Amino acid sequence: MKAVIPAAGLGTRMLPLTKAQPKEMLPVARKPTIQYIIEEAYEAGIREILIITGKHKRAIEDHFDRYEHDVRNGELEKLDRILEEMTIYYVRQKRPKGLGDAILHARAFADGEPFTLLLGDTITQPACIKEAIELHEKTGKSVVSLEKVPSEKVSLYGIVRIENGRITELVEKPSPEKAPSQWAILGRYVLTPDLFDYIKEVEPDRKGEIQLTDALQLMVEDGKEVLPHFFSGRRYDIGNFLDWLRANVELALEDPMLGEDFRRIIEEALKDVR
Ligand code: UTP
């Protein structure tokens, strides 16, 4: 299976951090965000990736070139081994007209086959996409990974209705009163290629963006089965400051090289800093 990673958004919620560097390159513990995603895809057996980039995103391509200096560093060597086996393609979205529009750039790459979609600003722990692929392989259907969020947070995400084991409605950023559930779309999908035709039918939203959630809504309205994958791990949305900070703290605490010392630093900071 191939993977598509959209990484062409402006990242305006993370300004000024994202003024001159892509949101997908923001560091989390010892790696840039998008490296976690490449590793997640690799561990799920994916060997061909298309990254959708855009203006000011050159750093992503540079990061996935081989490092030519003789430096010993575990993470660097692990990445080099992965890159040895992977082919990464790039295509530019000329203007950030929404996630749906970004995905349209992957049509030729998908070549009529189902593909996985991993958002370039979302880290999952443990890796989520493998389970979603397994569900797709059993059923042949599109799969959307979900996490349960508190009702005060539904307005930040795409929220779904689930009936008889299927997704029957998808709403982008609903108010808590209008939300069909507390199950939020988390940024990992397996999509069948008929999706591209539905994206073409989507009307731009108030901001002029084409939303993937709206294309999936058209798909289910048309009677196509879209299956929920209930993810029970952690998801970090690197597109907002608090989640990015939480990802840094939690993943640094779990890092075998940094964890022990970092725990001490956090404990001291909690005592000393007011
Ligand atoms: P977001 O909506 O979270 O990203 O898209 P954004 O538009 O960069 O964020 P803000 O609202 O301005 O802060 C989720 C993923 O989809 C990609 C983003 O790069 C991110 O990885 N994306 C979004 C695109 O590739 N193209 C787009 O037009 C929009």
Short mmCIF file of C-alpha atoms and ligand atoms in Angstrom, two decimals:
data_model
loop_
_atom_site.label_atom_id
_atom_site.label_comp_id
_atom_site.label_asym_id
_atom_site.label_seq_id
_atom_site.Cartn_x
_atom_site.Cartn_y
_atom_site.Cartn_z
CA MET A 1 0.00 0.00 0.00
CA LYS A 2 1.15 3.56 -0.75
CA ALA A 3 0.90 6.54 1.61
CA VAL A 4 0.10 10.20 1.04
CA ILE A 5 1.24 12.82 3.56
CA PRO A 6 -0.25 16.29 3.06
CA ALA A 7 2.11 18.94 4.42
CA ALA A 8 1.26 22.06 2.42
CA GLY A 9 -0.89 23.96 4.96
CA LEU A 10 0.13 27.38 6.25
CA GLY A 11 0.16 26.45 9.94
CA THR A 12 -1.25 29.85 10.90
CA ARG A 13 -2.27 28.68 14.37
CA MET A 14 1.41 28.08 15.16
CA LEU A 15 2.69 31.52 14.14
CA PRO A 16 5.32 32.88 14.62
CA LEU A 17 6.94 29.41 14.87
CA THR A 18 5.82 28.62 11.34
CA LYS A 19 6.80 31.92 9.75
CA ALA A 20 9.93 30.50 8.13
CA GLN A 21 9.72 26.77 8.85
CA PRO A 22 7.07 24.20 8.02
CA LYS A 23 4.77 23.11 10.86
CA GLU A 24 5.58 19.52 9.89
CA MET A 25 9.27 20.17 10.71
CA LEU A 26 8.63 21.40 14.28
CA PRO A 27 10.76 19.33 16.64
CA VAL A 28 9.18 16.90 19.07
CA ALA A 29 11.74 15.51 21.53
CA ARG A 30 14.61 14.52 19.22
CA LYS A 31 12.93 14.42 15.80
CA PRO A 32 10.93 16.68 13.53
CA THR A 33 7.22 15.84 13.49
CA ILE A 34 7.11 14.44 9.96
CA GLN A 35 9.87 11.93 10.75
CA TYR A 36 7.54 10.22 13.25
CA ILE A 37 5.00 9.89 10.46
CA ILE A 38 7.48 8.43 7.96
CA GLU A 39 8.50 5.90 10.64
CA GLU A 40 4.85 5.01 11.33
CA ALA A 41 4.29 4.35 7.61
CA TYR A 42 7.51 2.34 7.34
CA GLU A 43 6.57 0.14 10.30
CA ALA A 44 3.20 -0.57 8.66
CA GLY A 45 5.05 -1.93 5.61
CA ILE A 46 4.66 1.14 3.38
CA ARG A 47 7.54 1.74 1.00
CA GLU A 48 6.19 4.45 -1.34
CA ILE A 49 5.20 7.87 -0.06
CA LEU A 50 3.96 11.03 -1.70
CA ILE A 51 4.43 14.20 0.35
CA ILE A 52 2.27 17.15 -0.71
CA THR A 53 4.38 20.26 -0.15
CA GLY A 54 4.12 23.91 -1.04
CA LYS A 55 5.78 27.27 -0.62
CA HIS A 56 8.29 27.49 2.29
CA LYS A 57 8.41 23.69 2.66
CA ARG A 58 11.87 23.01 1.23
CA ALA A 59 13.17 21.87 4.63
CA ILE A 60 11.02 18.73 4.40
CA GLU A 61 12.72 17.57 1.21
CA ASP A 62 16.17 18.40 2.58
CA HIS A 63 15.42 16.41 5.73
CA PHE A 64 14.76 13.23 3.78
CA ASP A 65 17.98 13.45 1.78
CA ARG A 66 20.78 11.30 3.13
CA TYR A 67 23.08 12.90 5.70
CA GLU A 68 26.51 12.89 4.09
CA HIS A 69 28.75 13.41 7.12
CA ASP A 70 30.29 10.75 9.30
CA VAL A 71 28.31 11.24 12.51
CA ARG A 72 27.17 8.50 14.87
CA ASN A 73 23.63 9.13 16.03
CA GLY A 74 21.05 6.40 16.59
CA GLU A 75 18.05 8.32 15.27
CA LEU A 76 19.98 9.50 12.21
CA GLU A 77 21.15 6.01 11.37
CA LYS A 78 17.64 4.61 11.84
CA LEU A 79 16.29 7.23 9.44
CA ASP A 80 19.00 6.47 6.89
CA ARG A 81 18.10 2.76 7.02
CA ILE A 82 14.43 3.60 6.43
CA LEU A 83 15.23 5.95 3.54
CA GLU A 84 17.34 3.23 1.97
CA GLU A 85 14.17 1.15 1.49
CA MET A 86 11.66 3.91 0.84
CA THR A 87 10.88 6.01 -2.19
CA ILE A 88 9.56 9.46 -1.35
CA TYR A 89 7.94 11.57 -4.07
CA TYR A 90 6.96 15.22 -3.78
CA VAL A 91 4.27 17.27 -5.43
CA ARG A 92 3.50 20.93 -4.75
CA GLN A 93 0.07 22.27 -3.97
CA LYS A 94 0.27 25.71 -5.54
CA ARG A 95 -2.02 27.36 -3.03
CA PRO A 96 -3.26 25.87 0.25
CA LYS A 97 -6.90 25.41 -0.75
CA GLY A 98 -7.68 22.82 1.91
CA LEU A 99 -6.95 19.20 2.68
CA GLY A 100 -9.36 17.90 0.03
CA ASP A 101 -7.62 19.95 -2.67
CA ALA A 102 -4.21 18.76 -1.42
CA ILE A 103 -5.30 15.11 -1.77
CA LEU A 104 -6.42 15.66 -5.36
CA HIS A 105 -2.71 16.05 -6.18
CA ALA A 106 -2.27 12.37 -5.26
CA ARG A 107 -4.62 10.98 -7.90
CA ALA A 108 -1.96 9.82 -10.38
CA PHE A 109 0.18 8.47 -7.54
CA ALA A 110 -2.71 6.38 -6.16
CA ASP A 111 -3.20 4.99 -9.67
CA GLY A 112 -6.70 3.62 -9.05
CA GLU A 113 -5.75 1.73 -5.88
CA PRO A 114 -6.66 2.29 -2.21
CA PHE A 115 -4.07 4.35 -0.35
CA THR A 116 -3.33 5.49 3.19
CA LEU A 117 -3.46 9.12 4.23
CA LEU A 118 -1.43 10.34 7.21
CA LEU A 119 -1.67 14.02 8.16
CA GLY A 120 1.76 15.61 8.30
CA ASP A 121 1.06 17.44 11.55
CA THR A 122 -0.31 14.53 13.60
CA ILE A 123 1.68 12.06 15.69
CA THR A 124 0.07 8.89 17.08
CA GLN A 125 1.48 6.79 19.90
CA PRO A 126 1.56 3.84 19.43
CA ALA A 127 1.44 3.97 15.65
CA CYS A 128 -2.16 3.98 14.41
CA ILE A 129 -2.07 3.33 10.66
CA LYS A 130 -1.17 -0.39 10.86
CA GLU A 131 -4.49 -1.26 12.52
CA ALA A 132 -6.45 0.87 10.04
CA ILE A 133 -4.74 -0.96 7.15
CA GLU A 134 -5.60 -4.34 8.73
CA LEU A 135 -9.27 -3.34 8.93
CA HIS A 136 -9.20 -2.23 5.30
CA GLU A 137 -7.53 -5.47 4.21
CA LYS A 138 -10.27 -7.51 5.92
CA THR A 139 -13.14 -5.49 4.42
CA GLY A 140 -11.92 -3.67 1.30
CA LYS A 141 -13.65 -0.50 2.56
CA SER A 142 -12.44 3.01 3.34
CA VAL A 143 -11.42 3.36 7.00
CA VAL A 144 -11.26 6.48 9.17
CA SER A 145 -9.36 6.35 12.47
CA LEU A 146 -11.11 8.00 15.40
CA GLU A 147 -10.40 9.06 18.97
CA LYS A 148 -12.92 10.03 21.62
CA VAL A 149 -12.63 13.69 22.66
CA PRO A 150 -14.33 15.61 25.50
CA SER A 151 -17.45 17.44 24.33
CA GLU A 152 -15.87 20.89 24.82
CA LYS A 153 -13.34 19.92 22.12
CA VAL A 154 -15.65 18.66 19.37
CA SER A 155 -15.60 22.05 17.67
CA LEU A 156 -11.88 21.58 16.88
CA TYR A 157 -12.24 18.41 14.80
CA GLY A 158 -14.24 16.52 12.21
CA ILE A 159 -16.85 14.53 14.17
CA VAL A 160 -18.70 11.42 12.98
CA ARG A 161 -21.97 9.60 13.60
CA ILE A 162 -21.67 5.82 13.85
CA GLU A 163 -24.60 3.49 13.16
CA ASN A 164 -24.46 -0.29 12.75
CA GLY A 165 -20.67 -0.31 12.64
CA ARG A 166 -20.47 2.26 9.85
CA ILE A 167 -19.83 5.98 9.66
CA THR A 168 -23.10 7.53 8.48
CA GLU A 169 -22.37 11.25 8.92
CA LEU A 170 -19.26 13.44 9.10
CA VAL A 171 -19.35 17.07 10.22
CA GLU A 172 -16.37 19.43 10.20
CA LYS A 173 -15.87 21.33 13.49
CA PRO A 174 -19.47 21.20 14.85
CA SER A 175 -20.65 23.06 17.96
CA PRO A 176 -21.09 20.72 20.99
CA GLU A 177 -24.91 20.94 20.51
CA LYS A 178 -24.71 19.90 16.85
CA ALA A 179 -22.02 17.23 17.19
CA PRO A 180 -23.31 13.75 16.26
CA SER A 181 -20.96 12.10 18.82
CA GLN A 182 -17.64 12.63 20.58
CA TRP A 183 -15.71 10.53 18.03
CA ALA A 184 -13.18 12.77 16.30
CA ILE A 185 -11.32 12.14 13.05
CA LEU A 186 -7.68 11.93 14.07
CA GLY A 187 -5.70 12.18 10.83
CA ARG A 188 -5.17 8.56 9.72
CA TYR A 189 -7.23 7.07 6.88
CA VAL A 190 -7.32 4.28 4.32
CA LEU A 191 -9.16 5.64 1.29
CA THR A 192 -10.56 3.95 -1.79
CA PRO A 193 -9.82 5.75 -5.08
CA ASP A 194 -13.49 6.65 -5.74
CA LEU A 195 -12.87 9.38 -3.14
CA PHE A 196 -11.21 11.57 -5.79
CA ASP A 197 -14.47 11.98 -7.72
CA TYR A 198 -16.29 13.01 -4.53
CA ILE A 199 -13.61 15.61 -3.72
CA LYS A 200 -14.27 17.17 -7.13
CA GLU A 201 -17.92 17.65 -6.18
CA VAL A 202 -17.21 19.42 -2.88
CA GLU A 203 -18.12 23.11 -2.65
CA PRO A 204 -15.47 25.32 -1.00
CA ASP A 205 -16.25 26.21 2.64
CA ARG A 206 -16.47 29.74 4.09
CA LYS A 207 -12.68 30.11 3.92
CA GLY A 208 -12.61 28.93 0.29
CA GLU A 209 -11.11 25.55 1.28
CA ILE A 210 -12.09 22.12 -0.02
CA GLN A 211 -12.53 19.83 2.99
CA LEU A 212 -11.84 16.10 2.94
CA THR A 213 -14.58 15.60 5.55
CA ASP A 214 -17.14 17.01 3.08
CA ALA A 215 -15.98 14.59 0.36
CA LEU A 216 -16.34 11.66 2.78
CA GLN A 217 -19.83 12.94 3.68
CA LEU A 218 -20.77 12.83 -0.03
CA MET A 219 -19.38 9.32 -0.20
CA VAL A 220 -21.52 8.02 2.67
CA GLU A 221 -24.60 9.87 1.34
CA ASP A 222 -24.03 7.95 -1.89
CA GLY A 223 -24.28 4.68 0.05
CA LYS A 224 -20.55 3.87 0.17
CA GLU A 225 -19.42 2.06 3.32
CA VAL A 226 -16.87 3.97 5.39
CA LEU A 227 -15.73 2.10 8.49
CA PRO A 228 -14.67 3.51 11.86
CA HIS A 229 -11.36 2.46 13.39
CA PHE A 230 -11.41 3.16 17.13
CA PHE A 231 -7.88 4.11 18.12
CA SER A 232 -7.08 3.72 21.79
CA GLY A 233 -3.63 5.33 21.90
CA ARG A 234 -2.58 8.97 22.07
CA ARG A 235 -2.84 11.49 19.25
CA TYR A 236 -0.90 14.76 19.20
CA ASP A 237 -2.09 17.56 16.92
CA ILE A 238 1.10 19.52 16.27
CA GLY A 239 -1.07 22.27 14.77
CA ASN A 240 -1.82 23.81 18.19
CA PHE A 241 0.61 24.96 20.87
CA LEU A 242 -0.67 22.98 23.85
CA ASP A 243 -0.71 19.65 22.03
CA TRP A 244 2.75 20.33 20.59
CA LEU A 245 4.09 21.06 24.09
CA ARG A 246 2.34 17.97 25.49
CA ALA A 247 3.90 15.85 22.73
CA ASN A 248 7.35 17.18 23.63
CA VAL A 249 6.93 16.48 27.34
CA GLU A 250 5.41 13.02 26.98
CA LEU A 251 7.65 11.75 24.18
CA ALA A 252 10.79 13.16 25.85
CA LEU A 253 9.77 11.41 29.11
CA GLU A 254 9.49 8.15 27.14
CA ASP A 255 12.74 8.65 25.24
CA PRO A 256 15.32 6.06 26.36
CA MET A 257 18.16 8.60 26.05
CA LEU A 258 16.49 11.65 27.62
CA GLY A 259 13.68 10.24 29.76
CA GLU A 260 15.29 9.79 33.17
CA ASP A 261 17.07 13.17 33.29
CA PHE A 262 14.13 14.96 31.75
CA ARG A 263 11.78 13.59 34.44
CA ARG A 264 14.05 15.14 37.08
CA ILE A 265 14.02 18.47 35.22
CA ILE A 266 10.22 18.46 35.05
CA GLU A 267 9.90 17.63 38.76
CA GLU A 268 12.28 20.46 39.66
CA ALA A 269 10.53 22.88 37.32
CA LEU A 270 7.19 22.10 38.94
CA LYS A 271 8.67 23.05 42.33
CA ASP A 272 10.69 26.09 41.20
CA VAL A 273 8.74 27.81 38.45
CA ARG A 274 5.61 29.72 39.37
P1 UTP B 1 -4.64 21.86 9.00
O1 UTP B 1 -5.91 22.46 8.60
O2 UTP B 1 -4.45 21.44 10.42
O3 UTP B 1 -3.37 22.75 8.61
O4 UTP B 1 -4.34 20.64 8.02
P2 UTP B 1 -3.17 24.28 8.31
O5 UTP B 1 -4.15 24.81 7.33
O6 UTP B 1 -1.72 24.36 7.97
O7 UTP B 1 -3.38 24.92 9.76
P3 UTP B 1 -3.82 26.37 10.24
O8 UTP B 1 -5.31 26.28 10.41
O9 UTP B 1 -3.38 27.37 9.20
O10 UTP B 1 -3.09 26.55 11.54
C1 UTP B 1 -3.91 19.34 8.38
C2 UTP B 1 -2.80 18.85 7.45
O11 UTP B 1 -3.17 19.05 6.09
C3 UTP B 1 -2.20 19.80 5.40
C4 UTP B 1 -1.42 20.55 6.49
O12 UTP B 1 -0.09 20.80 6.07
C5 UTP B 1 -1.49 19.60 7.67
O13 UTP B 1 -0.42 18.69 7.68
N1 UTP B 1 -2.86 20.75 4.44
C6 UTP B 1 -3.85 21.57 4.86
C7 UTP B 1 -2.43 20.79 3.12
O14 UTP B 1 -1.52 20.02 2.72
N2 UTP B 1 -3.00 21.68 2.27
C8 UTP B 1 -3.99 22.53 2.66
O15 UTP B 1 -4.47 23.32 1.80
C9 UTP B 1 -4.43 22.47 3.99
#
